[in-house]
Structures are given as structure tokens and as C-alpha cells.
PDB file of C-alpha atoms in Angstrom:
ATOM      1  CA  UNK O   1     141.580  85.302  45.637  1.00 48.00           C
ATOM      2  CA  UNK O   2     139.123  82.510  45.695  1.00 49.00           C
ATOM      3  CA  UNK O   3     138.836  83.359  49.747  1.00 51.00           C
ATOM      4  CA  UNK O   4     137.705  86.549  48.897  1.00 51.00           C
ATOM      5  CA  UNK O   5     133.753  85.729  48.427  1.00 59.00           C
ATOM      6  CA  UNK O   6     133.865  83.634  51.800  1.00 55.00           C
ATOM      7  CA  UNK O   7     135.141  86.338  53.602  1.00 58.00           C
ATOM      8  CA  UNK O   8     132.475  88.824  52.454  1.00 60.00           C
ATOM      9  CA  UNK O   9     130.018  86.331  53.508  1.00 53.00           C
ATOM     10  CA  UNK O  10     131.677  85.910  56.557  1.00 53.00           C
ATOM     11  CA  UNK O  11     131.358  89.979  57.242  1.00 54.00           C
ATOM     12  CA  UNK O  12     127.942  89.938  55.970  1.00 48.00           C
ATOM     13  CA  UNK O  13     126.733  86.899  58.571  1.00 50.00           C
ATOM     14  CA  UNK O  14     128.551  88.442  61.017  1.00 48.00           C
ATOM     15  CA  UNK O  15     126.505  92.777  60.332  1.00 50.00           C
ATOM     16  CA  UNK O  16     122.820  90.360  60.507  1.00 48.00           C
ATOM     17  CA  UNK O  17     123.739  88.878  63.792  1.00 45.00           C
ATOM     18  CA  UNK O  18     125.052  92.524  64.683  1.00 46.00           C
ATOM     19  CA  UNK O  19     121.708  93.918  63.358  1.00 45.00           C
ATOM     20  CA  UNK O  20     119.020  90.917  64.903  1.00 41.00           C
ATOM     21  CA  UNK O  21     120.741  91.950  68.545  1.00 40.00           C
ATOM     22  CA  UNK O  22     120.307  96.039  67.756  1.00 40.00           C
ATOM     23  CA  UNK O  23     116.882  95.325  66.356  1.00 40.00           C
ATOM     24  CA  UNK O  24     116.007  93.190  69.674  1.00 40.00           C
ATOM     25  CA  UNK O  25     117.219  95.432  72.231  1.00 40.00           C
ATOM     26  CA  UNK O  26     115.064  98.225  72.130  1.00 42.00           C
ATOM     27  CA  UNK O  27     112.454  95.814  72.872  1.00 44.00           C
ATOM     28  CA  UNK O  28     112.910  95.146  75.847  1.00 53.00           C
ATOM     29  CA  UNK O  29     113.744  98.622  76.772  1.00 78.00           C
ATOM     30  CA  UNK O  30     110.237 100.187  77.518  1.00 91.00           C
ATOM     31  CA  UNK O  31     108.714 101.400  80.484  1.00 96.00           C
ATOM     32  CA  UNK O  32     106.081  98.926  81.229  1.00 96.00           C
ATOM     33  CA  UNK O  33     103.562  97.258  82.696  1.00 97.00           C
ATOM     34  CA  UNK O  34     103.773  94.047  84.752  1.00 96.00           C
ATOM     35  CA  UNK O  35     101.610  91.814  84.494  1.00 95.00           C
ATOM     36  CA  UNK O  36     100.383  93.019  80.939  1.00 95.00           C
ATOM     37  CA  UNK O  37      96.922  91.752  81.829  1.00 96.00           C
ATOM     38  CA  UNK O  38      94.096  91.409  84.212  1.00 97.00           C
ATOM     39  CA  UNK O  39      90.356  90.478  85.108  1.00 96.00           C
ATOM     40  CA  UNK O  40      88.063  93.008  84.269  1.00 96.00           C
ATOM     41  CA  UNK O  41      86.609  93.832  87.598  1.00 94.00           C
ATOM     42  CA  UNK O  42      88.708  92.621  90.058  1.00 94.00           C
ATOM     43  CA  UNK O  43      91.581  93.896  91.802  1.00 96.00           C
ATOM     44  CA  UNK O  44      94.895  93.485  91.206  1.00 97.00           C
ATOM     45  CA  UNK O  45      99.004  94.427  92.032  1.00 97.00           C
ATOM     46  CA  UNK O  46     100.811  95.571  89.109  1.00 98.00           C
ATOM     47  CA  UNK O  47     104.520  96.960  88.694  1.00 98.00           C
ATOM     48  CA  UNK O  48     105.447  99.727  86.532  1.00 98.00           C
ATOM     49  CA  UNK O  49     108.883  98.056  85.336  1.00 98.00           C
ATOM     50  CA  UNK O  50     111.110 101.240  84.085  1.00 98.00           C
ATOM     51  CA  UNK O  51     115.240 100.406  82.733  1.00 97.00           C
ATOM     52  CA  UNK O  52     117.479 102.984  82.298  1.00 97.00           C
ATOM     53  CA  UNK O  53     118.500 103.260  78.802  1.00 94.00           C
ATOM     54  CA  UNK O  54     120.857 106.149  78.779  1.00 95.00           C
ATOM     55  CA  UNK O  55     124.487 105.486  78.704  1.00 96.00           C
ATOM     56  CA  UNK O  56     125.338 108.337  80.451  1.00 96.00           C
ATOM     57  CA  UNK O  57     122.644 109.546  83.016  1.00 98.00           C
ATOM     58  CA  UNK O  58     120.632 108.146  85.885  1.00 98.00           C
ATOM     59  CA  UNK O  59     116.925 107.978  86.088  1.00 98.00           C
ATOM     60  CA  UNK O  60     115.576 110.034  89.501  1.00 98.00           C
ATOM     61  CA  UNK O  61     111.859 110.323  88.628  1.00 98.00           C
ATOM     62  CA  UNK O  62     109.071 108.497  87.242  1.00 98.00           C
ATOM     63  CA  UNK O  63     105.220 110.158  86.660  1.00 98.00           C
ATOM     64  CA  UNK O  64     102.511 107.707  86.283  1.00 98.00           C
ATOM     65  CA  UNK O  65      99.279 109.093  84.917  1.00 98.00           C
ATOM     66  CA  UNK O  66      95.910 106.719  85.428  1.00 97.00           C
ATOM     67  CA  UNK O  67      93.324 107.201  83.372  1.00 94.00           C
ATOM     68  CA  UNK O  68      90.174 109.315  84.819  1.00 93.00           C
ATOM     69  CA  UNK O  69      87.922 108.099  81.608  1.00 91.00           C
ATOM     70  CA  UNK O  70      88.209 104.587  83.770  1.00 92.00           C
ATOM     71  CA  UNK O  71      88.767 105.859  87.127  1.00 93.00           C
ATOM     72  CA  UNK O  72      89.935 103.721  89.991  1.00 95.00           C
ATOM     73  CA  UNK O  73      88.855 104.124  93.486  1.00 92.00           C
ATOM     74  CA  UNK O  74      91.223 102.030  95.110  1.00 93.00           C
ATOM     75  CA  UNK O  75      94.925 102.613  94.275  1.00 96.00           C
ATOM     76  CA  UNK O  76      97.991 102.071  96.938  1.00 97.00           C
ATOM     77  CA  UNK O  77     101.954 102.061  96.597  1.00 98.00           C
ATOM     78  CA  UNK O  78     104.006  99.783  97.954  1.00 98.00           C
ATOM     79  CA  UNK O  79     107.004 101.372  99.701  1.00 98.00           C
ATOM     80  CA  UNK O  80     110.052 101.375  97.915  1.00 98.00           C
ATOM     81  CA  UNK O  81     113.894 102.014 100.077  1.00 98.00           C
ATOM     82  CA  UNK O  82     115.169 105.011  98.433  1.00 98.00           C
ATOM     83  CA  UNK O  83     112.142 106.743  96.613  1.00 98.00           C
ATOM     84  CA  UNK O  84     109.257 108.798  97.698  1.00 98.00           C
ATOM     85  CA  UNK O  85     105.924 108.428  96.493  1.00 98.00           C
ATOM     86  CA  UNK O  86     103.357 111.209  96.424  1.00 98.00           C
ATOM     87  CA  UNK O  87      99.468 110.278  94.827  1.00 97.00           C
ATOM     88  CA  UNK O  88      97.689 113.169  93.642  1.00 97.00           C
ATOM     89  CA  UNK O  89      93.778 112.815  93.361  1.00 95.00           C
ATOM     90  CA  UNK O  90      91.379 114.928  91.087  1.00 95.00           C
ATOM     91  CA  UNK O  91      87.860 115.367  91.307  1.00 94.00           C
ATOM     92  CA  UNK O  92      85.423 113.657  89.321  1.00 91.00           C
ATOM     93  CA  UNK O  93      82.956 115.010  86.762  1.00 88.00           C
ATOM     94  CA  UNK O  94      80.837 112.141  87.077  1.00 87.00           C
ATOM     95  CA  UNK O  95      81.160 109.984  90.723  1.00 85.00           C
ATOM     96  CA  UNK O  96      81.211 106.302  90.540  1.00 84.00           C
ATOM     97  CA  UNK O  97      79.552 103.901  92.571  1.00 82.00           C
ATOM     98  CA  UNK O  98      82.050 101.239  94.355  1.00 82.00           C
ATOM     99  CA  UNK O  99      79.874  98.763  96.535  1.00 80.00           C
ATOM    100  CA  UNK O 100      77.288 100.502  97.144  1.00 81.00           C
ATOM    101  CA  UNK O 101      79.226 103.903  97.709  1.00 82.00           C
ATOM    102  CA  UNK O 102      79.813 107.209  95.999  1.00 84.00           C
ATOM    103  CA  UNK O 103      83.095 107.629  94.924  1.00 86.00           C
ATOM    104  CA  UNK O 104      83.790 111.162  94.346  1.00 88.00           C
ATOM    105  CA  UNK O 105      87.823 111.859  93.513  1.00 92.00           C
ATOM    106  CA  UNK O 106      90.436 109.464  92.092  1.00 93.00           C
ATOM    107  CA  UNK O 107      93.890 108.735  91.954  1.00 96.00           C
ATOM    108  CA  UNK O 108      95.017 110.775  88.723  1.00 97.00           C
ATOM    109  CA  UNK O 109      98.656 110.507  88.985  1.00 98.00           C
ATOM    110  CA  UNK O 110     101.623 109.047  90.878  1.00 98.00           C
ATOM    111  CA  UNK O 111     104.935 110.441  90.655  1.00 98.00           C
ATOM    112  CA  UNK O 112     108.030 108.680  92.461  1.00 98.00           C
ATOM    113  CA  UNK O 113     111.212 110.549  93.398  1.00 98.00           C
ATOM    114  CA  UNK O 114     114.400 109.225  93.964  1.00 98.00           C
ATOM    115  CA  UNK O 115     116.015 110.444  97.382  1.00 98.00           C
ATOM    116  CA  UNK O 116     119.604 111.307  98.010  1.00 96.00           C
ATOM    117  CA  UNK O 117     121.842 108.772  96.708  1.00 95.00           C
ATOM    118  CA  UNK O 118     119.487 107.159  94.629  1.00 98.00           C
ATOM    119  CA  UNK O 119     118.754 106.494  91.394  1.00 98.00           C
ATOM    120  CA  UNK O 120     118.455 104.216  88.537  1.00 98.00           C
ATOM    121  CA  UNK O 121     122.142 104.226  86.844  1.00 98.00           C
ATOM    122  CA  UNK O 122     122.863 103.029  83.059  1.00 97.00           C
ATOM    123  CA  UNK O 123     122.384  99.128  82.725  1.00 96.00           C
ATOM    124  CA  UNK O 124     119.907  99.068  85.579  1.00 97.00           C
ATOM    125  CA  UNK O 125     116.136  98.713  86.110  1.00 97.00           C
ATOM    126  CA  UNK O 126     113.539  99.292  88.603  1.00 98.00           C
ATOM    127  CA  UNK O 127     109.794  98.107  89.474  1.00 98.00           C
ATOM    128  CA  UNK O 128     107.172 100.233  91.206  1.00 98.00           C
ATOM    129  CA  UNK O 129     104.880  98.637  92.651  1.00 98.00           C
ATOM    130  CA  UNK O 130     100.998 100.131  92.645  1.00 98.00           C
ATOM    131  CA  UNK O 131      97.891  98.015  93.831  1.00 98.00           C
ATOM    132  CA  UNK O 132      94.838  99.213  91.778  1.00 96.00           C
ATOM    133  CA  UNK O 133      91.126  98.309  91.598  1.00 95.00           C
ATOM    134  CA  UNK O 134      88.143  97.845  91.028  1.00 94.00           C
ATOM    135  CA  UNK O 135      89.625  97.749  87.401  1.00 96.00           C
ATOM    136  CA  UNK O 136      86.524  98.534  84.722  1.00 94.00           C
ATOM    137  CA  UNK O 137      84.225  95.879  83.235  1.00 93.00           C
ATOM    138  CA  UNK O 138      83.612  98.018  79.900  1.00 92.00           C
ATOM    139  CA  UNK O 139      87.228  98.509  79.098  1.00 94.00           C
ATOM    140  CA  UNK O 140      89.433  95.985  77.120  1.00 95.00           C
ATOM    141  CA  UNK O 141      92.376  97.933  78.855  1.00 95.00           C
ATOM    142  CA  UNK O 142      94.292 100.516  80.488  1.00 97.00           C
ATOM    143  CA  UNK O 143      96.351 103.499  78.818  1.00 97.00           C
ATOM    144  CA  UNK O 144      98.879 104.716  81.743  1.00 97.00           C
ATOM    145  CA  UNK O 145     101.154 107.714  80.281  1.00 97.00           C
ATOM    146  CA  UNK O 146     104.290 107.915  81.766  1.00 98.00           C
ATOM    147  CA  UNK O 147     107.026 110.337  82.377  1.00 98.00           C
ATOM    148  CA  UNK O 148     111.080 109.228  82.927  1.00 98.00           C
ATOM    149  CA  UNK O 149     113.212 111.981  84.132  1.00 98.00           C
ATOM    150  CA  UNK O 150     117.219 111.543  84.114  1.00 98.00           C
ATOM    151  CA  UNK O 151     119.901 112.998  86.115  1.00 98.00           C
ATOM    152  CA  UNK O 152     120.623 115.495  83.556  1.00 97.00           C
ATOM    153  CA  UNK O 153     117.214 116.949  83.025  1.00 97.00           C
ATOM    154  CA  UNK O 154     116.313 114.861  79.876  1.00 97.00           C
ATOM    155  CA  UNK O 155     112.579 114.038  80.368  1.00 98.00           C
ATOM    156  CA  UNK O 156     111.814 110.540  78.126  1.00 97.00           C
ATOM    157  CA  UNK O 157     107.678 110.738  77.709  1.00 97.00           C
ATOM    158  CA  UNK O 158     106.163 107.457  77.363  1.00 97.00           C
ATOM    159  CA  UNK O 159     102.916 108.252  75.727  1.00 97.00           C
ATOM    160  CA  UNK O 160     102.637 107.237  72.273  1.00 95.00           C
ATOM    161  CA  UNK O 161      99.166 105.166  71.634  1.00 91.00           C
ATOM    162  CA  UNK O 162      99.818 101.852  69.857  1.00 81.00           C
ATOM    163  CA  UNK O 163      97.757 100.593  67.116  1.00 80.00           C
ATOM    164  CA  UNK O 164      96.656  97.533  65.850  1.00 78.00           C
ATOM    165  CA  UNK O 165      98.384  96.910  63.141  1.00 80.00           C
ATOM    166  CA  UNK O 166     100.594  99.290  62.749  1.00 80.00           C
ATOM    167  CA  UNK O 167     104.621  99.285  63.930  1.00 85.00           C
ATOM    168  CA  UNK O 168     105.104 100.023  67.498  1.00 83.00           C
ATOM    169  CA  UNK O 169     105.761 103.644  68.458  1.00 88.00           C
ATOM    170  CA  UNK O 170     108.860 105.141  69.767  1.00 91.00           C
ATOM    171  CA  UNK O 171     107.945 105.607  73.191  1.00 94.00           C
ATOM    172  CA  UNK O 172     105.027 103.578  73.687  1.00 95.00           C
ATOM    173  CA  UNK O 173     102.709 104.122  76.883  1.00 96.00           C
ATOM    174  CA  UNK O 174     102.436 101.189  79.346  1.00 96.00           C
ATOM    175  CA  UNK O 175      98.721  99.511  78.610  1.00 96.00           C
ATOM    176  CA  UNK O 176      97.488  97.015  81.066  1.00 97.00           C
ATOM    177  CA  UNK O 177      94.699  94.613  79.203  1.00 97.00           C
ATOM    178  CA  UNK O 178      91.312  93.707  80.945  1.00 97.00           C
ATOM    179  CA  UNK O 179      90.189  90.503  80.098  1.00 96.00           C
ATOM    180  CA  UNK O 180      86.946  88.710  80.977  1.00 92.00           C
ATOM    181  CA  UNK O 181      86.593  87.300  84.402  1.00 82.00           C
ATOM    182  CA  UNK O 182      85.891  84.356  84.841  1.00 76.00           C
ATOM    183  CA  UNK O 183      84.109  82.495  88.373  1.00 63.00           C
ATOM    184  CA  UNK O 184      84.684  85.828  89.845  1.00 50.00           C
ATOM    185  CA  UNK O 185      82.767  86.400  93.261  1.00 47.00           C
ATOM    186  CA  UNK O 186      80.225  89.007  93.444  1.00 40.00           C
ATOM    187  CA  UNK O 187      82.730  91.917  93.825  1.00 46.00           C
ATOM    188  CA  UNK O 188      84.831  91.012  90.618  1.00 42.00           C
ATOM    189  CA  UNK O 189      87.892  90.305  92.846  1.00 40.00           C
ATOM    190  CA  UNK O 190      90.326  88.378  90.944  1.00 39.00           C
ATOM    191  CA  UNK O 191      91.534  85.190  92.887  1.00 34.00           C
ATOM    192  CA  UNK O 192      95.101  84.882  91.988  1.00 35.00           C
ATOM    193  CA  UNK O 193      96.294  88.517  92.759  1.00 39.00           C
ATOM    194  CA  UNK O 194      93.670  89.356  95.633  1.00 35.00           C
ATOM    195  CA  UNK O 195      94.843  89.366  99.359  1.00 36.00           C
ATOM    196  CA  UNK O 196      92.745  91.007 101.693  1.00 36.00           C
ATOM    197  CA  UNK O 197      90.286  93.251 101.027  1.00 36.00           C
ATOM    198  CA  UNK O 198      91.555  95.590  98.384  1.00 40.00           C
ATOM    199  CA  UNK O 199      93.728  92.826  96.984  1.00 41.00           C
ATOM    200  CA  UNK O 200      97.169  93.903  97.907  1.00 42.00           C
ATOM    201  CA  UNK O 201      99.301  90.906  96.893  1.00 39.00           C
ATOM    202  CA  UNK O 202     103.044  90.541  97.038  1.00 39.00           C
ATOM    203  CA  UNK O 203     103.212  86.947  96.364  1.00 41.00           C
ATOM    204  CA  UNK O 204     101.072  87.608  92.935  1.00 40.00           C
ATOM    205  CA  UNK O 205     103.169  90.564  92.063  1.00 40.00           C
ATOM    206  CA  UNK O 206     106.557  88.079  92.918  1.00 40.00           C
ATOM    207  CA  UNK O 207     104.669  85.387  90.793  1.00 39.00           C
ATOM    208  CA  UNK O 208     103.787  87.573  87.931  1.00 41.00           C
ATOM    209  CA  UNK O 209     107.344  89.224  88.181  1.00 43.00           C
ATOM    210  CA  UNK O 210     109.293  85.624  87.667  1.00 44.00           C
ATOM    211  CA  UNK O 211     106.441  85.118  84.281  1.00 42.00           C
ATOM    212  CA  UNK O 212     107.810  88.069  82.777  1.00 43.00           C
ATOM    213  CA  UNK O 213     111.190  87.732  83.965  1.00 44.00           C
ATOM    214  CA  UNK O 214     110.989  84.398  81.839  1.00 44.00           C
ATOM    215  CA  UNK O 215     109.483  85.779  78.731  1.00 46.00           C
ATOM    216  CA  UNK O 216     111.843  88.131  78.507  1.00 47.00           C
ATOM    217  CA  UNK O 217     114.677  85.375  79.126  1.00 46.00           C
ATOM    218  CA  UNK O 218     113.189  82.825  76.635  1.00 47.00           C
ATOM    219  CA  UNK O 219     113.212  85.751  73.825  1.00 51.00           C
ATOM    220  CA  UNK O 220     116.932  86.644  74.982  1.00 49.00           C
ATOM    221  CA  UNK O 221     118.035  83.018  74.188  1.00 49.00           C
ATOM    222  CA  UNK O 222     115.989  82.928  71.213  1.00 52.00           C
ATOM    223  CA  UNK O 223     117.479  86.282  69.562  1.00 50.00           C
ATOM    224  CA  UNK O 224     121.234  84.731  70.823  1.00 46.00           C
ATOM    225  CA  UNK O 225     120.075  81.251  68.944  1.00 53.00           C
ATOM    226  CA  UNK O 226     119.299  83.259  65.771  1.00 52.00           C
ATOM    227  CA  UNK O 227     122.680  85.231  66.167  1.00 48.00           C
ATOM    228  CA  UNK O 228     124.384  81.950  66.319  1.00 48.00           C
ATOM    229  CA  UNK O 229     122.861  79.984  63.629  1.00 54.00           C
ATOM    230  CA  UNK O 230     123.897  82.689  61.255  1.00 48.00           C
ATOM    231  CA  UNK O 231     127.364  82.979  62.137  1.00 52.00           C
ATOM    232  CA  UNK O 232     127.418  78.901  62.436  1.00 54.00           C
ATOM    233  CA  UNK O 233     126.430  79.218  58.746  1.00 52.00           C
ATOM    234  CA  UNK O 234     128.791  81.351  57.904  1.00 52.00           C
ATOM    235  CA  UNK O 235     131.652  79.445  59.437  1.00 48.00           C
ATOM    236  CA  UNK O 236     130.308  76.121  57.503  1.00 53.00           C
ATOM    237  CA  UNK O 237     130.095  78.142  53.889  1.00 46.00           C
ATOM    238  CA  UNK O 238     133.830  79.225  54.941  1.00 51.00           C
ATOM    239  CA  UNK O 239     134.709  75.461  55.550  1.00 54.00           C
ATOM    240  CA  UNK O 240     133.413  73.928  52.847  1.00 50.00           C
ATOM    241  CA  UNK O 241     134.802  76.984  50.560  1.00 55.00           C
ATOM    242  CA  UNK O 242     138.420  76.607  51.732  1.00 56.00           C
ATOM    243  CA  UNK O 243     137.888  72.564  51.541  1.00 53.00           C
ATOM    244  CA  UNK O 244     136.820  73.119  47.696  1.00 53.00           C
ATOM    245  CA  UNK O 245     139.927  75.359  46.983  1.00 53.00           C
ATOM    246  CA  UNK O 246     142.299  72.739  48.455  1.00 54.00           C
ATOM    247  CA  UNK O 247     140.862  69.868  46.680  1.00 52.00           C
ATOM    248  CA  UNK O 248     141.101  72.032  43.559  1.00 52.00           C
ATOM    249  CA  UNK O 249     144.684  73.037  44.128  1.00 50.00           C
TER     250      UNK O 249
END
């Protein structure tokens, strides 16, 4: 009888650990954007990082919409085995001047589609890869609204706006931040990610790829550390519980 209390701690260590990994999951689960930031001004290469979080169907196309409040004059896909890419422009109200020319229409959306035999299946991931630029000097960052379309017609819309302050949204859109450039050249070309002249840059993108691929690894092991230190503490209350009721007895 006197087990009985260390058992329901036991069970009760054991549903936090259970709940700490559910809770820390669905984090990592959203489409995004990768590298979350960039120079305001510049150019850079950017992948749209989308897992596959059904259980039970395959992902076959993703829509990227870029903003036309912000537009972008320069904006190329890097070919990807197995999906097609089409880039749809639209016309804009106002044009904008890129060094020293008019810029009239715009990339406003990107939509990939797996081909025959390919997909995204459950437990998987993929990263499209989109070089974009000159990004916008009044803008502390990018909305880009995105569309994930399974196997089985389900149609996941990543569009909610986050707000500061306020619990993340279901489906939140990807947002790229602008930061302040700094020892820029005269174009606003960011060093690190530029190569060439619309800085297309697949050792930056490689780079950036292994940062996030580390961030997300460090919070893995720290979500795992959590899980264990709670179910090390419940083993030790358990010890030092059944060590009390033999000294007693």
C-alpha cells in the first residue's frame, strides 16, 4: 500500500515527459523559412523548408505567394530532381526602380509540383530553394503565404499572421526578417549569401541550412534532457520511497 503514492508519481512523471515531447513537436513542424533573416537590401538564397506531417498522405504541391506590397524584381529557383517549378508574374500598380531601371511586373507566386513518383511521404521533409532580391530597405520583413497540398486532396494553408505577443497561430505563414545592413556596397548586396550578380549562392544556402539544422538539433536534445530529468526524478522519489518502507519494515 505504501507503494501506491510512488507509483502515481511515477505515472504522473512519466504523462509530463509524454506531454513536453507532444507540446515540442508541432514546433518544428511548420512550413518555413530558411534562413529566418536577412540584410535589408541585399540579395539573398533562401529555402522554403516544408515536412510532411500527415500520417497517412504524401505532400505533391507547394504554392508560395511573395508579397507585391514589397515586390522583388529578381527571384530564381533552383532546380529540384523530381518537381516542376512554374513562376507566375503580375503586373505592378506602381513600377519600381532597380539600378537605375523600371521594373514593371514581379514574381507573385511560385508553385512546385511533384512529378510522377514523387512526393514528400509521412516522416519526410523537403527544401525549395528560391534566390530573391533586391529585398526592401523599409520593411522589417517578409510575409510569404503558403499552400501544402497532400496526396489525398487535403490542402494545409499556411497563412496565419503572427503577433507579437500573442501565442503562435495554427498554421503560421513563413516570414523572412530584414535586418539592417551593415558595410553593404552601393547596391545593398549582402556579402555572405551573394555570388554573382544576382547573388545566387549554394554554399550560403548549404551554410545557412547546417545553422538551422543545428538549432533545431540543440532544441531536440534539450526537450529529450527535460524528458529525462523528470523521469530521473521520478525513479529517485521511487528509490528513496521503497528504501524508507524497508527501513521501516
Amino acid at each position: 500500500m505504501r507503494s501506491l503514492p510512488a507509483r502515481r508519481l511515477a505515472a504522473v512523471a512519466l504523462t509530463a515527459a509524454a506531454s513536453v515531447v507532444a507540446l515540442a513537436g508541432p514546433a518544428f513542424a511548420h512550413v518555413t523559412v530558411n534562413p529566418g533573416s536577412a540584410a535589408q537590401g541585399g540579395y539573398t538564397a533562401v529555402d522554403f523548408r516544408v515536412p510532411n506531417e500527415s500520417d497517412t498522405a504524401s505532400t505533391v504541391k507547394l504554392e508560395v505567394n511573395l508579397p507585391l506590397d514589397h515586390p522583388l524584381a529578381s527571384v530564381r529557383t533552383l532546380p529540384l530532381p523530381g518537381w516542376t517549378a512554374n513562376v507566375e508574374k503580375s503586373k505592378l500598380d506602381k513600377p519600381i526602380k532597380v539600378h537605375g531601371s523600371d521594373v514593371t511586373e514581379a514574381v507573385s507566386k511560385i508553385t512546385w509540383t511533384a512529378d510522377a513518383g514523387t512526393k514528400i511521404a509521412p516522416g519526410q521533409f523537403q527544401e525549395f530553394r528560391v534566390s530573391l532580391g533586391p529585398l526592401p530597405t523599409d520593411a522589417v520583413g517578409m510575409e510569404f503565404k503558403a499552400l501544402q497540398t497532400y496526396d489525398n486532396g487535403d490542402v494545409v494553408r499556411w497563412i496565419d499572421e503572427s503577433q507579437d505577443g500573442q501565442p503562435e497561430p495554427a498554421h503560421p505563414a513563413p516570414v523572412l526578417k530584414l535586418t539592417k545592413a551593415a558595410g553593404g556596397d552601393d547596391h545593398g548586396v549582402t556579402a555572405s549569401p551573394a555570388a554573382g550578380a544576382h547573388g545566387d549562392s549554394s554554399d550560403h544556402a548549404a551554410a545557412s541550412g547546417d545553422t538551422k539544422s543545428s538549432d533545431s538539433t540543440a532544441r531536440t536534445l534539450g526537450v529529450v534532457g527535460i524528458v529525462v530529468g523528470v523521469i530521473g526524478t521520478a525513479v529517485g522519489v521511487l528509490g528513496l520511497r521503497r528504501k524508507s518502507s524497508g527501513s521501516a519494515s
